[in-house]
Amino acid sequence: MLRIRFLGGCEEVGRSAISVQCENRSILLDYGVMMDHEVGFPVHIPPKEIDAVFLSHAHLDHTGSTPIFYVTGKIPVYGVEPTFRQTELLIKDFINLTGYYLPFEYLDLQSMMEHCVNVPYRKEIMVGGTKVTLLNAGHIPGSSQVLIESDGKRLLYTGDFNASQTQLLQGAQQGYGDLDAIIIESTYADQDHPDRGEMEETFVSRVREVVEKGGTVLVPSFGVGRSQEILCVLEAHHFDHPIFVDGMALKANRILADYPGSLRDPDLFSRAMRRAEWIEQWNDRRRAAKTPCVIVSPAGMLKGGAAIFYMESVSMNKKNAVFLVSFQIPGTPGRILQERGQFMFRGKMRKVDASVEKFDFSSHCGRQELRQTLSGVNKEAKVLVVHGSEGNCSNLASWASKEIGLNAQAPKTGQTVEL
Ligand SMILES: [Zn+2]
Ligand SMILES: [Zn+2]
């Protein structure tokens, strides 16, 4: 029997964590943090009750609480290169920036890094008598879906996944064979993504238009994943004006350059990285803000980082533009800018003169791909929908039960499901 316990990430996006008990072994899938308004952690589980941790990918909502087990524990943590180096980069930044009390410190992160085991996609790993295989998830470099086979049962956890290929990554590996259950994310269960090719073309031609008229385009973007995708899109479409990149993206790029196997087109990636100019000092920042160019800079939702500086210098001029390329969580400065064209400058809310546009460069499946994925699953499989807003988890589950006759539900945090 497999016993699945949901420790977080149910009807919410954040603090993803699931424990799976099989054959006297207990496997933990992700142990993330909630970053929404306050920092939040998954349901507690004692380290002595875990035999192995598998990280689906580096994002903090999947990894941010994991160092907690290394205050005392010595549990192996598995993932696909370059998950761990990106995880280390993100958690280090999280420890440095959060004003909130964390139940672990930098030393515990280091100790966690000493217990990392890199595994390639599709290699079977044995945890006792349980077989675990990681499959490409197409979400960020190193992202994985986790297939657990034990006691004659097969369970697939999609993690965050994207079935379509992007400039940076191959699409997720699908065709799972017969499953007893699938735990599936539902971030975009209520939205279809636009055609990627068309959107890339619109994006690049809009950027070109602004720059050729002497303007500067600010692209607020998360340093791990999205920034690299934007650079690859510009390169693939032969954008030949200056490109500046600021913030954590530089470190993330250096990591990815060491793992060309995790990228769809390593040549395109290295050309894109060589083309960009890296900003490391304030002088460069001021120079970039005055140049007709593209600036790719964190934070993706304008909650901090160098993008705040660029907003001040770029957004008050009509010939400039701010292009939002990530999902903007309600309540964030990015969302307010997207909806109302306003931004808080030194404590004052002001109307922005630069043109503000939104482009959907999502690295998650859209509604149609989520439905297609479930339509491809065998009829006996239980469907457990997680990682979505309250409406999204339950809507995808009820679509799966009503439209394709699957036994589907949106579990609650703390709930146990047995197979
Ligand atoms: Zn993610
Ligand atoms: Zn996530």
Tab-separated table of N, CA and C in Angstrom, residues 123-244:
chain	number	residue	atom	x	y	z
A	123	LYS	N	16.875	7.670	-14.833
A	123	LYS	CA	17.645	6.626	-14.150
A	123	LYS	C	16.845	6.161	-12.931
A	124	GLU	N	16.744	4.836	-12.755
A	124	GLU	CA	15.972	4.329	-11.603
A	124	GLU	C	16.813	4.402	-10.339
A	125	ILE	N	16.219	4.971	-9.287
A	125	ILE	CA	16.919	5.054	-8.002
A	125	ILE	C	16.152	4.175	-7.029
A	126	MET	N	16.854	3.358	-6.249
A	126	MET	CA	16.174	2.494	-5.291
A	126	MET	C	16.247	3.109	-3.896
A	127	VAL	N	15.091	3.237	-3.265
A	127	VAL	CA	15.032	3.634	-1.853
A	127	VAL	C	14.394	2.432	-1.167
A	128	GLY	N	15.218	1.577	-0.543
A	128	GLY	CA	14.707	0.288	-0.068
A	128	GLY	C	14.191	-0.466	-1.280
A	129	GLY	N	12.969	-0.984	-1.197
A	129	GLY	CA	12.411	-1.708	-2.343
A	129	GLY	C	11.626	-0.817	-3.286
A	130	THR	N	11.673	0.492	-3.074
A	130	THR	CA	10.885	1.414	-3.896
A	130	THR	C	11.746	2.006	-5.009
A	131	LYS	N	11.162	2.000	-6.226
A	131	LYS	CA	11.889	2.525	-7.375
A	131	LYS	C	11.410	3.941	-7.659
A	132	VAL	N	12.354	4.880	-7.800
A	132	VAL	CA	11.976	6.263	-8.097
A	132	VAL	C	12.707	6.712	-9.363
A	133	THR	N	11.972	7.318	-10.288
A	133	THR	CA	12.569	7.792	-11.536
A	133	THR	C	12.166	9.249	-11.751
A	134	LEU	N	13.125	10.079	-12.152
A	134	LEU	CA	12.828	11.485	-12.430
A	134	LEU	C	12.710	11.690	-13.942
A	135	LEU	N	11.651	12.388	-14.355
A	135	LEU	CA	11.409	12.642	-15.777
A	135	LEU	C	11.406	14.146	-16.022
A	136	ASN	N	11.895	14.565	-17.185
A	136	ASN	CA	11.933	15.993	-17.483
A	136	ASN	C	10.546	16.631	-17.341
A	137	ALA	N	10.504	17.807	-16.687
A	137	ALA	CA	9.225	18.494	-16.475
A	137	ALA	C	9.097	19.756	-17.319
A	138	GLY	N	10.175	20.190	-17.993
A	138	GLY	CA	10.087	21.329	-18.917
A	138	GLY	C	9.782	22.673	-18.271
A	139	HIS	N	9.950	22.792	-16.957
A	139	HIS	CA	9.515	24.001	-16.239
A	139	HIS	C	10.663	24.985	-16.029
A	140	ILE	N	11.751	24.552	-15.413
A	140	ILE	CA	13.011	25.311	-15.358
A	140	ILE	C	14.131	24.285	-15.539
A	141	PRO	N	15.361	24.721	-15.808
A	141	PRO	CA	16.433	23.729	-15.977
A	141	PRO	C	16.530	22.805	-14.758
A	142	GLY	N	16.579	21.506	-15.004
A	142	GLY	CA	16.669	20.507	-13.937
A	142	GLY	C	15.320	20.086	-13.373
A	143	SER	N	14.237	20.717	-13.812
A	143	SER	CA	12.934	20.395	-13.205
A	143	SER	C	12.490	18.984	-13.575
A	144	SER	N	11.866	18.305	-12.617
A	144	SER	CA	11.516	16.892	-12.800
A	144	SER	C	10.111	16.581	-12.350
A	145	GLN	N	9.549	15.568	-13.014
A	145	GLN	CA	8.372	14.889	-12.504
A	145	GLN	C	8.920	13.654	-11.792
A	146	VAL	N	8.222	13.192	-10.759
A	146	VAL	CA	8.744	12.072	-9.980
A	146	VAL	C	7.805	10.875	-10.123
A	147	LEU	N	8.353	9.752	-10.596
A	147	LEU	CA	7.569	8.520	-10.738
A	147	LEU	C	7.993	7.552	-9.637
A	148	ILE	N	7.039	7.130	-8.798
A	148	ILE	CA	7.336	6.205	-7.697
A	148	ILE	C	6.666	4.869	-7.996
A	149	GLU	N	7.453	3.788	-7.938
A	149	GLU	CA	6.891	2.460	-8.175
A	149	GLU	C	7.203	1.587	-6.969
A	150	SER	N	6.139	1.121	-6.306
A	150	SER	CA	6.341	0.354	-5.078
A	150	SER	C	5.126	-0.521	-4.825
A	151	ASP	N	5.332	-1.710	-4.270
A	151	ASP	CA	4.216	-2.610	-3.926
A	151	ASP	C	3.266	-2.796	-5.105
A	152	GLY	N	3.782	-2.815	-6.312
A	152	GLY	CA	2.932	-2.979	-7.490
A	152	GLY	C	2.120	-1.744	-7.849
A	153	LYS	N	2.363	-0.624	-7.157
A	153	LYS	CA	1.618	0.607	-7.454
A	153	LYS	C	2.533	1.602	-8.162
A	154	ARG	N	1.915	2.437	-9.009
A	154	ARG	CA	2.695	3.473	-9.703
A	154	ARG	C	2.045	4.837	-9.465
A	155	LEU	N	2.869	5.773	-8.945
A	155	LEU	CA	2.386	7.116	-8.622
A	155	LEU	C	3.244	8.139	-9.352
A	156	LEU	N	2.613	9.083	-10.041
A	156	LEU	CA	3.373	10.152	-10.687
A	156	LEU	C	3.043	11.501	-10.057
A	157	TYR	N	4.089	12.244	-9.717
A	157	TYR	CA	3.939	13.621	-9.224
A	157	TYR	C	4.503	14.533	-10.306
A	158	THR	N	3.661	15.397	-10.870
A	158	THR	CA	4.150	16.223	-11.996
A	158	THR	C	5.096	17.336	-11.539
A	159	GLY	N	5.043	17.738	-10.248
A	159	GLY	CA	5.730	18.966	-9.844
A	159	GLY	C	5.144	20.099	-10.678
A	160	ASP	N	5.913	21.159	-10.921
A	160	ASP	CA	5.485	22.199	-11.857
A	160	ASP	C	5.948	21.723	-13.238
A	161	PHE	N	5.072	21.732	-14.215
A	161	PHE	CA	5.506	21.216	-15.512
A	161	PHE	C	4.938	22.012	-16.674
A	162	ASN	N	5.634	21.912	-17.797
A	162	ASN	CA	5.219	22.574	-19.020
A	162	ASN	C	5.351	21.565	-20.152
A	163	ALA	N	4.227	21.218	-20.765
A	163	ALA	CA	4.248	20.191	-21.800
A	163	ALA	C	4.808	20.734	-23.117
A	164	SER	N	4.809	22.062	-23.267
A	164	SER	CA	5.295	22.635	-24.537
A	164	SER	C	6.754	23.037	-24.427
A	165	GLN	N	7.460	22.916	-25.535
A	165	GLN	CA	8.855	23.356	-25.477
A	165	GLN	C	8.941	24.874	-25.533
A	166	THR	N	10.005	25.412	-24.949
A	166	THR	CA	10.253	26.849	-24.988
A	166	THR	C	11.622	27.040	-25.645
A	167	GLN	N	12.076	28.288	-25.754
A	167	GLN	CA	13.419	28.493	-26.315
A	167	GLN	C	14.464	27.847	-25.411
A	168	LEU	N	14.227	27.875	-24.099
A	168	LEU	CA	15.226	27.395	-23.144
A	168	LEU	C	15.176	25.879	-22.944
A	169	LEU	N	13.975	25.312	-22.944
A	169	LEU	CA	13.816	23.920	-22.494
A	169	LEU	C	12.986	23.058	-23.433
A	170	GLN	N	13.243	21.751	-23.369
A	170	GLN	CA	12.358	20.764	-24.012
A	170	GLN	C	11.071	20.702	-23.218
A	171	GLY	N	9.977	20.340	-23.862
A	171	GLY	CA	8.722	20.133	-23.127
A	171	GLY	C	8.822	18.911	-22.227
A	172	ALA	N	7.895	18.820	-21.268
A	172	ALA	CA	7.903	17.706	-20.306
A	172	ALA	C	7.760	16.356	-21.004
A	173	GLN	N	8.428	15.345	-20.449
A	173	GLN	CA	8.257	13.982	-20.962
A	173	GLN	C	6.897	13.469	-20.505
A	174	GLN	N	6.102	12.982	-21.452
A	174	GLN	CA	4.794	12.450	-21.065
A	174	GLN	C	4.650	11.013	-21.565
A	175	GLY	N	3.490	10.406	-21.412
A	175	GLY	CA	3.358	8.985	-21.717
A	175	GLY	C	3.863	8.236	-20.502
A	176	TYR	N	3.026	8.201	-19.448
A	176	TYR	CA	3.512	7.708	-18.157
A	176	TYR	C	3.292	6.207	-17.975
A	177	GLY	N	2.599	5.568	-18.909
A	177	GLY	CA	2.193	4.176	-18.680
A	177	GLY	C	1.023	4.171	-17.705
A	178	ASP	N	0.566	2.969	-17.322
A	178	ASP	CA	-0.591	2.885	-16.416
A	178	ASP	C	-0.213	3.350	-15.022
A	179	LEU	N	-1.019	4.259	-14.490
A	179	LEU	CA	-0.750	4.809	-13.155
A	179	LEU	C	-1.863	4.417	-12.195
A	180	ASP	N	-1.527	4.352	-10.908
A	180	ASP	CA	-2.560	4.214	-9.881
A	180	ASP	C	-3.000	5.580	-9.396
A	181	ALA	N	-2.096	6.560	-9.496
A	181	ALA	CA	-2.477	7.931	-9.148
A	181	ALA	C	-1.534	8.923	-9.794
A	182	ILE	N	-2.082	10.113	-10.073
A	182	ILE	CA	-1.260	11.223	-10.558
A	182	ILE	C	-1.547	12.433	-9.669
A	183	ILE	N	-0.478	13.034	-9.164
A	183	ILE	CA	-0.607	14.290	-8.411
A	183	ILE	C	-0.203	15.375	-9.392
A	184	ILE	N	-1.146	16.248	-9.732
A	184	ILE	CA	-0.898	17.191	-10.831
A	184	ILE	C	-1.071	18.631	-10.353
A	185	GLU	N	-0.213	19.516	-10.857
A	185	GLU	CA	-0.336	20.942	-10.516
A	185	GLU	C	-1.481	21.564	-11.313
A	186	SER	N	-1.945	22.736	-10.912
A	186	SER	CA	-3.076	23.357	-11.610
A	186	SER	C	-2.964	24.886	-11.635
A	187	THR	N	-1.704	25.391	-11.642
A	187	THR	CA	-1.482	26.836	-11.587
A	187	THR	C	-2.346	27.594	-12.604
A	188	TYR	N	-2.379	27.101	-13.839
A	188	TYR	CA	-3.112	27.803	-14.910
A	188	TYR	C	-4.325	27.020	-15.388
A	189	ALA	N	-5.008	26.322	-14.464
A	189	ALA	CA	-6.169	25.525	-14.857
A	189	ALA	C	-7.298	26.388	-15.415
A	190	ASP	N	-7.242	27.699	-15.168
A	190	ASP	CA	-8.330	28.566	-15.638
A	190	ASP	C	-7.939	29.422	-16.842
A	191	GLN	N	-6.779	29.141	-17.437
A	191	GLN	CA	-6.310	30.036	-18.514
A	191	GLN	C	-5.604	29.265	-19.606
A	192	ASP	N	-5.896	29.600	-20.838
A	192	ASP	CA	-5.097	29.063	-21.942
A	192	ASP	C	-3.964	30.018	-22.226
A	193	HIS	N	-2.800	29.488	-22.533
A	193	HIS	CA	-1.702	30.362	-22.930
A	193	HIS	C	-1.841	30.691	-24.419
A	194	PRO	N	-1.402	31.889	-24.811
A	194	PRO	CA	-1.433	32.209	-26.251
A	194	PRO	C	-0.414	31.355	-26.999
A	195	ASP	N	-0.536	31.320	-28.319
A	195	ASP	CA	0.431	30.589	-29.129
A	195	ASP	C	1.820	31.175	-28.883
A	196	ARG	N	2.746	30.307	-28.495
A	196	ARG	CA	4.074	30.755	-28.065
A	196	ARG	C	4.832	31.476	-29.179
A	197	GLY	N	4.838	30.889	-30.364
A	197	GLY	CA	5.584	31.463	-31.480
A	197	GLY	C	5.101	32.865	-31.802
A	198	GLU	N	3.772	33.008	-31.885
A	198	GLU	CA	3.212	34.325	-32.208
A	198	GLU	C	3.553	35.345	-31.124
A	199	MET	N	3.465	34.879	-29.857
A	199	MET	CA	3.715	35.807	-28.766
A	199	MET	C	5.178	36.256	-28.756
A	200	GLU	N	6.091	35.321	-29.028
A	200	GLU	CA	7.512	35.679	-29.094
A	200	GLU	C	7.722	36.747	-30.153
A	201	GLU	N	7.081	36.560	-31.304
A	201	GLU	CA	7.263	37.542	-32.375
A	201	GLU	C	6.727	38.914	-31.991
A	202	THR	N	5.541	38.928	-31.388
A	202	THR	CA	4.979	40.209	-30.956
A	202	THR	C	5.908	40.865	-29.947
A	203	PHE	N	6.379	40.078	-28.981
A	203	PHE	CA	7.247	40.617	-27.933
A	203	PHE	C	8.489	41.257	-28.556
A	204	VAL	N	9.195	40.487	-29.401
A	204	VAL	CA	10.446	41.002	-29.965
A	204	VAL	C	10.178	42.214	-30.848
A	205	SER	N	9.069	42.190	-31.605
A	205	SER	CA	8.864	43.344	-32.485
A	205	SER	C	8.470	44.583	-31.670
A	206	ARG	N	7.747	44.401	-30.571
A	206	ARG	CA	7.441	45.555	-29.703
A	206	ARG	C	8.709	46.113	-29.042
A	207	VAL	N	9.597	45.200	-28.603
A	207	VAL	CA	10.853	45.653	-27.994
A	207	VAL	C	11.654	46.461	-29.019
A	208	ARG	N	11.733	45.895	-30.224
A	208	ARG	CA	12.488	46.550	-31.293
A	208	ARG	C	11.938	47.946	-31.585
A	209	GLU	N	10.617	48.029	-31.675
A	209	GLU	CA	9.960	49.296	-31.975
A	209	GLU	C	10.361	50.379	-30.945
A	210	VAL	N	10.281	50.015	-29.666
A	210	VAL	CA	10.591	50.992	-28.610
A	210	VAL	C	12.059	51.410	-28.695
A	211	VAL	N	12.955	50.428	-28.831
A	211	VAL	CA	14.394	50.723	-28.820
A	211	VAL	C	14.777	51.540	-30.055
A	212	GLU	N	14.190	51.214	-31.207
A	212	GLU	CA	14.556	51.932	-32.427
A	212	GLU	C	14.055	53.377	-32.414
A	213	LYS	N	13.087	53.665	-31.542
A	213	LYS	CA	12.656	55.066	-31.395
A	213	LYS	C	13.408	55.742	-30.261
A	214	GLY	N	14.485	55.112	-29.800
A	214	GLY	CA	15.317	55.726	-28.769
A	214	GLY	C	14.878	55.431	-27.340
A	215	GLY	N	13.959	54.486	-27.153
A	215	GLY	CA	13.461	54.178	-25.811
A	215	GLY	C	14.194	53.012	-25.156
A	216	THR	N	13.919	52.852	-23.858
A	216	THR	CA	14.483	51.749	-23.088
A	216	THR	C	13.343	50.846	-22.637
A	217	VAL	N	13.533	49.534	-22.761
A	217	VAL	CA	12.509	48.584	-22.324
A	217	VAL	C	12.991	47.885	-21.066
A	218	LEU	N	12.240	48.030	-19.985
A	218	LEU	CA	12.562	47.296	-18.759
A	218	LEU	C	11.723	46.023	-18.734
A	219	VAL	N	12.409	44.876	-18.562
A	219	VAL	CA	11.704	43.601	-18.431
A	219	VAL	C	11.969	43.064	-17.024
A	220	PRO	N	11.081	43.374	-16.059
A	220	PRO	CA	11.287	42.843	-14.707
A	220	PRO	C	11.141	41.329	-14.777
A	221	SER	N	12.136	40.618	-14.267
A	221	SER	CA	12.117	39.182	-14.501
A	221	SER	C	12.864	38.442	-13.411
A	222	PHE	N	12.322	37.316	-13.005
A	222	PHE	CA	12.943	36.462	-12.004
A	222	PHE	C	14.259	35.907	-12.559
A	223	GLY	N	15.320	35.920	-11.718
A	223	GLY	CA	16.658	35.576	-12.192
A	223	GLY	C	16.877	34.133	-12.602
A	224	VAL	N	16.067	33.217	-12.065
A	224	VAL	CA	16.284	31.799	-12.369
A	224	VAL	C	15.172	31.322	-13.302
A	225	GLY	N	15.516	31.063	-14.552
A	225	GLY	CA	14.538	30.538	-15.507
A	225	GLY	C	14.041	31.601	-16.470
A	226	ARG	N	13.195	32.517	-15.984
A	226	ARG	CA	12.548	33.456	-16.886
A	226	ARG	C	13.541	34.399	-17.576
A	227	SER	N	14.529	34.921	-16.833
A	227	SER	CA	15.506	35.820	-17.452
A	227	SER	C	16.217	35.129	-18.601
A	228	GLN	N	16.620	33.871	-18.377
A	228	GLN	CA	17.338	33.132	-19.422
A	228	GLN	C	16.441	32.897	-20.634
A	229	GLU	N	15.163	32.605	-20.373
A	229	GLU	CA	14.220	32.391	-21.477
A	229	GLU	C	14.099	33.670	-22.323
A	230	ILE	N	13.984	34.821	-21.658
A	230	ILE	CA	13.846	36.089	-22.387
A	230	ILE	C	15.096	36.351	-23.245
A	231	LEU	N	16.278	36.090	-22.673
A	231	LEU	CA	17.513	36.293	-23.440
A	231	LEU	C	17.552	35.362	-24.650
A	232	CYS	N	17.122	34.117	-24.471
A	232	CYS	CA	17.107	33.165	-25.591
A	232	CYS	C	16.089	33.578	-26.647
A	233	VAL	N	14.932	34.098	-26.221
A	233	VAL	CA	13.919	34.555	-27.185
A	233	VAL	C	14.491	35.696	-28.027
A	234	LEU	N	15.148	36.659	-27.380
A	234	LEU	CA	15.719	37.793	-28.118
A	234	LEU	C	16.770	37.304	-29.113
A	235	GLU	N	17.603	36.376	-28.688
A	235	GLU	CA	18.657	35.864	-29.560
A	235	GLU	C	18.065	35.058	-30.727
A	236	ALA	N	17.092	34.213	-30.421
A	236	ALA	CA	16.491	33.370	-31.471
A	236	ALA	C	15.830	34.227	-32.542
A	237	HIS	N	15.357	35.422	-32.164
A	237	HIS	CA	14.713	36.307	-33.135
A	237	HIS	C	15.660	37.406	-33.633
A	238	HIS	N	16.971	37.157	-33.460
A	238	HIS	CA	18.020	38.037	-34.000
A	238	HIS	C	17.864	39.497	-33.596
A	239	PHE	N	17.543	39.710	-32.340
A	239	PHE	CA	17.449	41.071	-31.826
A	239	PHE	C	18.869	41.619	-31.720
A	240	ASP	N	19.129	42.794	-32.371
A	240	ASP	CA	20.545	43.191	-32.423
A	240	ASP	C	20.841	44.542	-31.775
A	241	HIS	N	20.012	44.935	-30.801
A	241	HIS	CA	20.297	46.152	-30.033
A	241	HIS	C	20.865	45.753	-28.676
A	242	PRO	N	21.396	46.733	-27.906
A	242	PRO	CA	22.017	46.367	-26.621
A	242	PRO	C	21.036	45.703	-25.640
A	243	ILE	N	21.552	44.697	-24.928
A	243	ILE	CA	20.777	43.995	-23.894
A	243	ILE	C	21.600	44.025	-22.612
A	244	PHE	N	20.990	44.479	-21.519
A	244	PHE	CA	21.666	44.465	-20.220
A	244	PHE	C	20.935	43.506	-19.286
